[in-house]
mmCIF file with all atom_site columns, C-alpha atoms in Angstrom:
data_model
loop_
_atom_site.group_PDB
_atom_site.id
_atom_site.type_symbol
_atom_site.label_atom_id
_atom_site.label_alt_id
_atom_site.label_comp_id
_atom_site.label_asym_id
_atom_site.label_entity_id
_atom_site.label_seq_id
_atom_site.pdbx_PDB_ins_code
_atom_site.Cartn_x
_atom_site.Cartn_y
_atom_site.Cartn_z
_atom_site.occupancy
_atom_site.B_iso_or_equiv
_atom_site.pdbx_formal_charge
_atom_site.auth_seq_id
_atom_site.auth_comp_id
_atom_site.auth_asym_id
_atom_site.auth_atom_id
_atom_site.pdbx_PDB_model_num
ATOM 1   C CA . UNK A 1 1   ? 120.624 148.072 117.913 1.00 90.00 ? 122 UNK A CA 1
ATOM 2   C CA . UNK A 1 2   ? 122.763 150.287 120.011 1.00 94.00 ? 123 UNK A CA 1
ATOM 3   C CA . UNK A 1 3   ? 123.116 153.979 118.954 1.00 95.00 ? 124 UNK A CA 1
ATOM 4   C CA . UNK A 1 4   ? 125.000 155.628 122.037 1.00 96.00 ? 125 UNK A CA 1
ATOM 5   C CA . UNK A 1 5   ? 127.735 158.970 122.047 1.00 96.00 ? 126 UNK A CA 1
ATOM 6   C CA . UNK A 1 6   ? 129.922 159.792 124.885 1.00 96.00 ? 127 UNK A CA 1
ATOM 7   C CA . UNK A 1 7   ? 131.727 162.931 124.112 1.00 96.00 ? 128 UNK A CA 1
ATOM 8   C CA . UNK A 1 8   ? 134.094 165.648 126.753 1.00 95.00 ? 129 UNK A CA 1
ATOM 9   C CA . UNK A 1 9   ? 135.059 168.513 124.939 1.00 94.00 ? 130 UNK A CA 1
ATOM 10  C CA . UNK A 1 10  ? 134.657 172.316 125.375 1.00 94.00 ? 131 UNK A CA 1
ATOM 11  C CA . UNK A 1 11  ? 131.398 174.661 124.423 1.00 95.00 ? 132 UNK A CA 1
ATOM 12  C CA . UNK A 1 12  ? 132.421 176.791 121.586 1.00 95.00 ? 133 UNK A CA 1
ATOM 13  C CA . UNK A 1 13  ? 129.958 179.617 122.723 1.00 94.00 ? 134 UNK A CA 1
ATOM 14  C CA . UNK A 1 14  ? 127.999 180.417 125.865 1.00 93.00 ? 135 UNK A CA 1
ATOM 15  C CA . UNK A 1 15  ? 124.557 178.043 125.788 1.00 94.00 ? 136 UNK A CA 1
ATOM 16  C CA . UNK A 1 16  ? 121.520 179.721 124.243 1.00 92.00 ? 137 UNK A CA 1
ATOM 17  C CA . UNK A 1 17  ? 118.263 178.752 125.597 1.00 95.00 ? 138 UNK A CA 1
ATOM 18  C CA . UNK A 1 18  ? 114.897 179.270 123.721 1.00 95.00 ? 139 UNK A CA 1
ATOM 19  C CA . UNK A 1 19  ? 111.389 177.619 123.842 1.00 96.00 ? 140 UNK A CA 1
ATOM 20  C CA . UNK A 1 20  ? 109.120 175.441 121.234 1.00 95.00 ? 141 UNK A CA 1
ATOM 21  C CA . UNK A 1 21  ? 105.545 176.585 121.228 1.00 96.00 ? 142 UNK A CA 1
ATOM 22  C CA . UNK A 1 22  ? 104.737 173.939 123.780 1.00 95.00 ? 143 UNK A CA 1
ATOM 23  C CA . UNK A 1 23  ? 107.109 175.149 126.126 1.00 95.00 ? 144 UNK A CA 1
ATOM 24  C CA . UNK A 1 24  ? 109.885 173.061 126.069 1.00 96.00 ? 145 UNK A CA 1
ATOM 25  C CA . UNK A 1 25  ? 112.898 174.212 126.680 1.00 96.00 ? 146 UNK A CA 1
ATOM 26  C CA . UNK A 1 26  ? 115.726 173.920 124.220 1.00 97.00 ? 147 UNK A CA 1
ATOM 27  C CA . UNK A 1 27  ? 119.654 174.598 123.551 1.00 96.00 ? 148 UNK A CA 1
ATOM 28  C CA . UNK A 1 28  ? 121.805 173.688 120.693 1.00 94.00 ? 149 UNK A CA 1
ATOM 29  C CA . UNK A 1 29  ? 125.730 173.436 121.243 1.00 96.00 ? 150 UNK A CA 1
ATOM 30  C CA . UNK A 1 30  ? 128.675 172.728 119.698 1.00 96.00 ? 151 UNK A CA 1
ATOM 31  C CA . UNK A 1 31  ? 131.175 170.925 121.461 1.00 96.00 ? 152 UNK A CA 1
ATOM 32  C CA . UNK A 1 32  ? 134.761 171.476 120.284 1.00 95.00 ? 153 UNK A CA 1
ATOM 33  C CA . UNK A 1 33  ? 136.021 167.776 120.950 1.00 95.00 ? 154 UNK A CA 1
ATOM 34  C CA . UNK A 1 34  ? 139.691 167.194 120.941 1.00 92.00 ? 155 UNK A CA 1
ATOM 35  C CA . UNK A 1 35  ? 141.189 163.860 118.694 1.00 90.00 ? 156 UNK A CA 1
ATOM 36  C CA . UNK A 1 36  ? 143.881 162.229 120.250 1.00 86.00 ? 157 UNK A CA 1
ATOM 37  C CA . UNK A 1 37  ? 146.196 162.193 117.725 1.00 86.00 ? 158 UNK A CA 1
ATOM 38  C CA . UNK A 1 38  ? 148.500 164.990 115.724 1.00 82.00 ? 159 UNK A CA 1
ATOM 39  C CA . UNK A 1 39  ? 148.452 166.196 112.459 1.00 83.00 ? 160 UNK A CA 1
ATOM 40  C CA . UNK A 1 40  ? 151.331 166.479 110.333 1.00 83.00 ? 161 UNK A CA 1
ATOM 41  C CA . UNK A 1 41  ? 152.544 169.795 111.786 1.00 86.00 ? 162 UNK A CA 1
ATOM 42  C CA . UNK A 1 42  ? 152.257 168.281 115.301 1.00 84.00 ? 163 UNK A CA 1
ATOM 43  C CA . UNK A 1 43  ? 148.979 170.170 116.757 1.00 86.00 ? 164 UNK A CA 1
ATOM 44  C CA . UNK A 1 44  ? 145.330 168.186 117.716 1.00 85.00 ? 165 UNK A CA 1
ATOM 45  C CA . UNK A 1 45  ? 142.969 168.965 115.677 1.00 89.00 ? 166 UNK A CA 1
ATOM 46  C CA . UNK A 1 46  ? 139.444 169.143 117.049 1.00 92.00 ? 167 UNK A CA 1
ATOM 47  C CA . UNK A 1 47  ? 135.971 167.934 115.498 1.00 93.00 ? 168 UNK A CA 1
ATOM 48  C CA . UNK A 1 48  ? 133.242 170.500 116.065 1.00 95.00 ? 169 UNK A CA 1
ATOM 49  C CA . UNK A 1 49  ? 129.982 168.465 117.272 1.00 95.00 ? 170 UNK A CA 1
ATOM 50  C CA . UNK A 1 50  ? 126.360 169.974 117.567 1.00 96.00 ? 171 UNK A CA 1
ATOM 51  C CA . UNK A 1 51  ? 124.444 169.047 120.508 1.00 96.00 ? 172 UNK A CA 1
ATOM 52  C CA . UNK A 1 52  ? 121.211 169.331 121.018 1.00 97.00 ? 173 UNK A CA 1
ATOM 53  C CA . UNK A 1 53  ? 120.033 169.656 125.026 1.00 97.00 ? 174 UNK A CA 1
ATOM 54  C CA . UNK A 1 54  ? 116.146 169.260 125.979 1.00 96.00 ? 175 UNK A CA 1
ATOM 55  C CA . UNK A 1 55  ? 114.171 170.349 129.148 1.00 95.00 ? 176 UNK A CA 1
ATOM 56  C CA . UNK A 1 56  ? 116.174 170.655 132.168 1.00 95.00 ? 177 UNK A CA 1
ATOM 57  C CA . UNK A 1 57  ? 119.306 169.478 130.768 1.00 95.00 ? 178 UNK A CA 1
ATOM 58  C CA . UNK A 1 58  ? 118.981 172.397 128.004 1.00 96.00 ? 179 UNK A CA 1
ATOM 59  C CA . UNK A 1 59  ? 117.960 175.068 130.937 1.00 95.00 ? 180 UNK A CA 1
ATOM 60  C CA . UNK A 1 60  ? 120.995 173.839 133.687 1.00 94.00 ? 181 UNK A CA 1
ATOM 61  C CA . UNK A 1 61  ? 123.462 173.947 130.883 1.00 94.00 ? 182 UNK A CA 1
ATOM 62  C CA . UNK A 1 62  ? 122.623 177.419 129.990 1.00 93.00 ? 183 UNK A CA 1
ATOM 63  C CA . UNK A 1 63  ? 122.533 178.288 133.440 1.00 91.00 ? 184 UNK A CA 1
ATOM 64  C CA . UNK A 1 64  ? 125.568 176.417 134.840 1.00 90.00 ? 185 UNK A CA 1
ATOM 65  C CA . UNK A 1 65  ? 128.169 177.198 131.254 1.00 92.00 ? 186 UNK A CA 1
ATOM 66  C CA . UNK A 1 66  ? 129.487 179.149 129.347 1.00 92.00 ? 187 UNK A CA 1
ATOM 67  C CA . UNK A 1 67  ? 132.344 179.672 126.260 1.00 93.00 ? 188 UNK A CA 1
ATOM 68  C CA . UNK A 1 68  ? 134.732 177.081 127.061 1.00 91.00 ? 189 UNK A CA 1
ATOM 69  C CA . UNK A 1 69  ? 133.184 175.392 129.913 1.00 93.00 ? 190 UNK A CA 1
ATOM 70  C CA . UNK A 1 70  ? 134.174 171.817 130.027 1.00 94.00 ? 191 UNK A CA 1
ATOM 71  C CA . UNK A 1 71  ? 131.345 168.738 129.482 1.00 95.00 ? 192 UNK A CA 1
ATOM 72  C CA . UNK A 1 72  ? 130.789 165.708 129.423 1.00 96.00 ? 193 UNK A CA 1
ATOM 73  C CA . UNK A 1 73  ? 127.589 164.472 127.081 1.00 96.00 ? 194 UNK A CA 1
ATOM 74  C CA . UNK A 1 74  ? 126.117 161.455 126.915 1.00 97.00 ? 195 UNK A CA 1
ATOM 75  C CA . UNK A 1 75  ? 123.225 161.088 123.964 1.00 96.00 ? 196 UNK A CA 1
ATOM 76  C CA . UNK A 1 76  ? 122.748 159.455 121.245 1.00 96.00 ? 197 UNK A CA 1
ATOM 77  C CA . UNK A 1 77  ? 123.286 159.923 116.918 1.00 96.00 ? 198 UNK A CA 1
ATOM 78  C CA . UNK A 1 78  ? 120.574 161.652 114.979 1.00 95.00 ? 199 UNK A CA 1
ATOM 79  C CA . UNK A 1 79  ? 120.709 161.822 111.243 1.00 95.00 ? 200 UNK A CA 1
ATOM 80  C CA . UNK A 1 80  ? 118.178 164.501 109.415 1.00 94.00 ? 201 UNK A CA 1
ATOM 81  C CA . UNK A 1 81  ? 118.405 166.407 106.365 1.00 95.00 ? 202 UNK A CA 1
ATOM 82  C CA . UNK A 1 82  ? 116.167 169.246 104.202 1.00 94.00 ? 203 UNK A CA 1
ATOM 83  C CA . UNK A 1 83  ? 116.175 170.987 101.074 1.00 94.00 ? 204 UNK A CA 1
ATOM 84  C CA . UNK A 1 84  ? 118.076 174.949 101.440 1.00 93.00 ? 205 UNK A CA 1
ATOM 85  C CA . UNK A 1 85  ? 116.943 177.335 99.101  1.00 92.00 ? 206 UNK A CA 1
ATOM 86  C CA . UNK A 1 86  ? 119.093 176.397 96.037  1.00 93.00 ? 207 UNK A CA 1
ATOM 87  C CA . UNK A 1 87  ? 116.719 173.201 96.396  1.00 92.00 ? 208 UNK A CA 1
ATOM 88  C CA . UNK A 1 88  ? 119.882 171.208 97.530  1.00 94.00 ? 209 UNK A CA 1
ATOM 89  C CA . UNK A 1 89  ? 119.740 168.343 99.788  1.00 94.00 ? 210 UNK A CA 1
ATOM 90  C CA . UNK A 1 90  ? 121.629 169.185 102.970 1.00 95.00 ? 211 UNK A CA 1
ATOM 91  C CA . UNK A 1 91  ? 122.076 166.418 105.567 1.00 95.00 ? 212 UNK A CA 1
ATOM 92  C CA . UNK A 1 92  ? 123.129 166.913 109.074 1.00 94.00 ? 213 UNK A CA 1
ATOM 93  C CA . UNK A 1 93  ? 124.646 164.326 111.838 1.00 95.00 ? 214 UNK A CA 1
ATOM 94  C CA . UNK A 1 94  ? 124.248 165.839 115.427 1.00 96.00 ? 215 UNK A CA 1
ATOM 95  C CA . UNK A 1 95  ? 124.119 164.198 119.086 1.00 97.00 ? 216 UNK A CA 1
ATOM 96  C CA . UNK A 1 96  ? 120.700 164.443 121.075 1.00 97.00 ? 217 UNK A CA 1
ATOM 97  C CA . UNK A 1 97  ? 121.967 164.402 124.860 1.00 96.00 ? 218 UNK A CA 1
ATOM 98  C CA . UNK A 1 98  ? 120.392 162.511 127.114 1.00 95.00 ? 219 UNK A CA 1
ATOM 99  C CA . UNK A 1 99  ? 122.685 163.674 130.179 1.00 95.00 ? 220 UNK A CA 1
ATOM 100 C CA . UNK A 1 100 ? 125.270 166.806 130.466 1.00 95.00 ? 221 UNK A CA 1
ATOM 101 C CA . UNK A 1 101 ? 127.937 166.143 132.856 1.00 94.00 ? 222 UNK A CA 1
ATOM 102 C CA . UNK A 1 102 ? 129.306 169.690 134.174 1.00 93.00 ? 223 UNK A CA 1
ATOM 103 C CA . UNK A 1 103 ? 133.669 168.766 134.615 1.00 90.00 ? 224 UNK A CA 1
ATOM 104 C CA . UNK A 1 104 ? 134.713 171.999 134.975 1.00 76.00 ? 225 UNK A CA 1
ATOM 105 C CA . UNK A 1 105 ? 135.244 174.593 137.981 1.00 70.00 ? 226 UNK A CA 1
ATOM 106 C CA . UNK A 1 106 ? 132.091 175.251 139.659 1.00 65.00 ? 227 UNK A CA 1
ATOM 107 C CA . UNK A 1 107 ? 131.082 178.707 138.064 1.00 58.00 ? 228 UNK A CA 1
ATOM 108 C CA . UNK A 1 108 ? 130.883 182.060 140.158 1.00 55.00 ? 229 UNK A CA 1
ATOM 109 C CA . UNK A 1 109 ? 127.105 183.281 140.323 1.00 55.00 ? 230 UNK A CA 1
#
């Protein structure tokens, strides 16, 4: 079976970078991810993907980005879902990168 994403879009919000217990590093994104076609009143529209970075990729990214920064992710589907507190089933569909491509301008440290 092949489950593989390739997505370029833009970072909605700077990169927020947090640790599990064991110490991995971790960052969830959303990357704002242009379709290429128009709507009825002639704009793009944009789908609004999470992302979720590990290790090194999570820590560069947060590093390296920020709002609107330009990326290239490579990953692959993950399905999950829980129970909120209404006792609802809630199911989510996000991307687990494997690899974060940085296309933008080189940022100013």
């Amino acid at each position: 079976m092949i489950n593989q994403v390739t997505l370029v879009g833009r970072l909605t919000k700077d990169p927020e970078l947090r640790y599990t217990p064991e110490g991995k590093a971790v960052s969830t994104v959303v990357l704002a991810v242009n379709r290429n076609f128009k709507n009825a009143q002639g704009d793009f529209e944009a789908d609004f993907v999470h992302c979720i970075l590990w290790r090194k990729t999570a820590e560069n990214t947060t590093q390296f980005c920020k709002k609107g920064s330009v990326v290239g992710v490579t990953g692959r589907i993950q399905t999950r879902n829980y129970n909120n507190q209404e006792g609802k089933k809630i199911y989510v569909t996000e991307v687990i990168a494997e690899t974060v491509r940085f296309l933008g301008p080189r940022p100013v440290i």
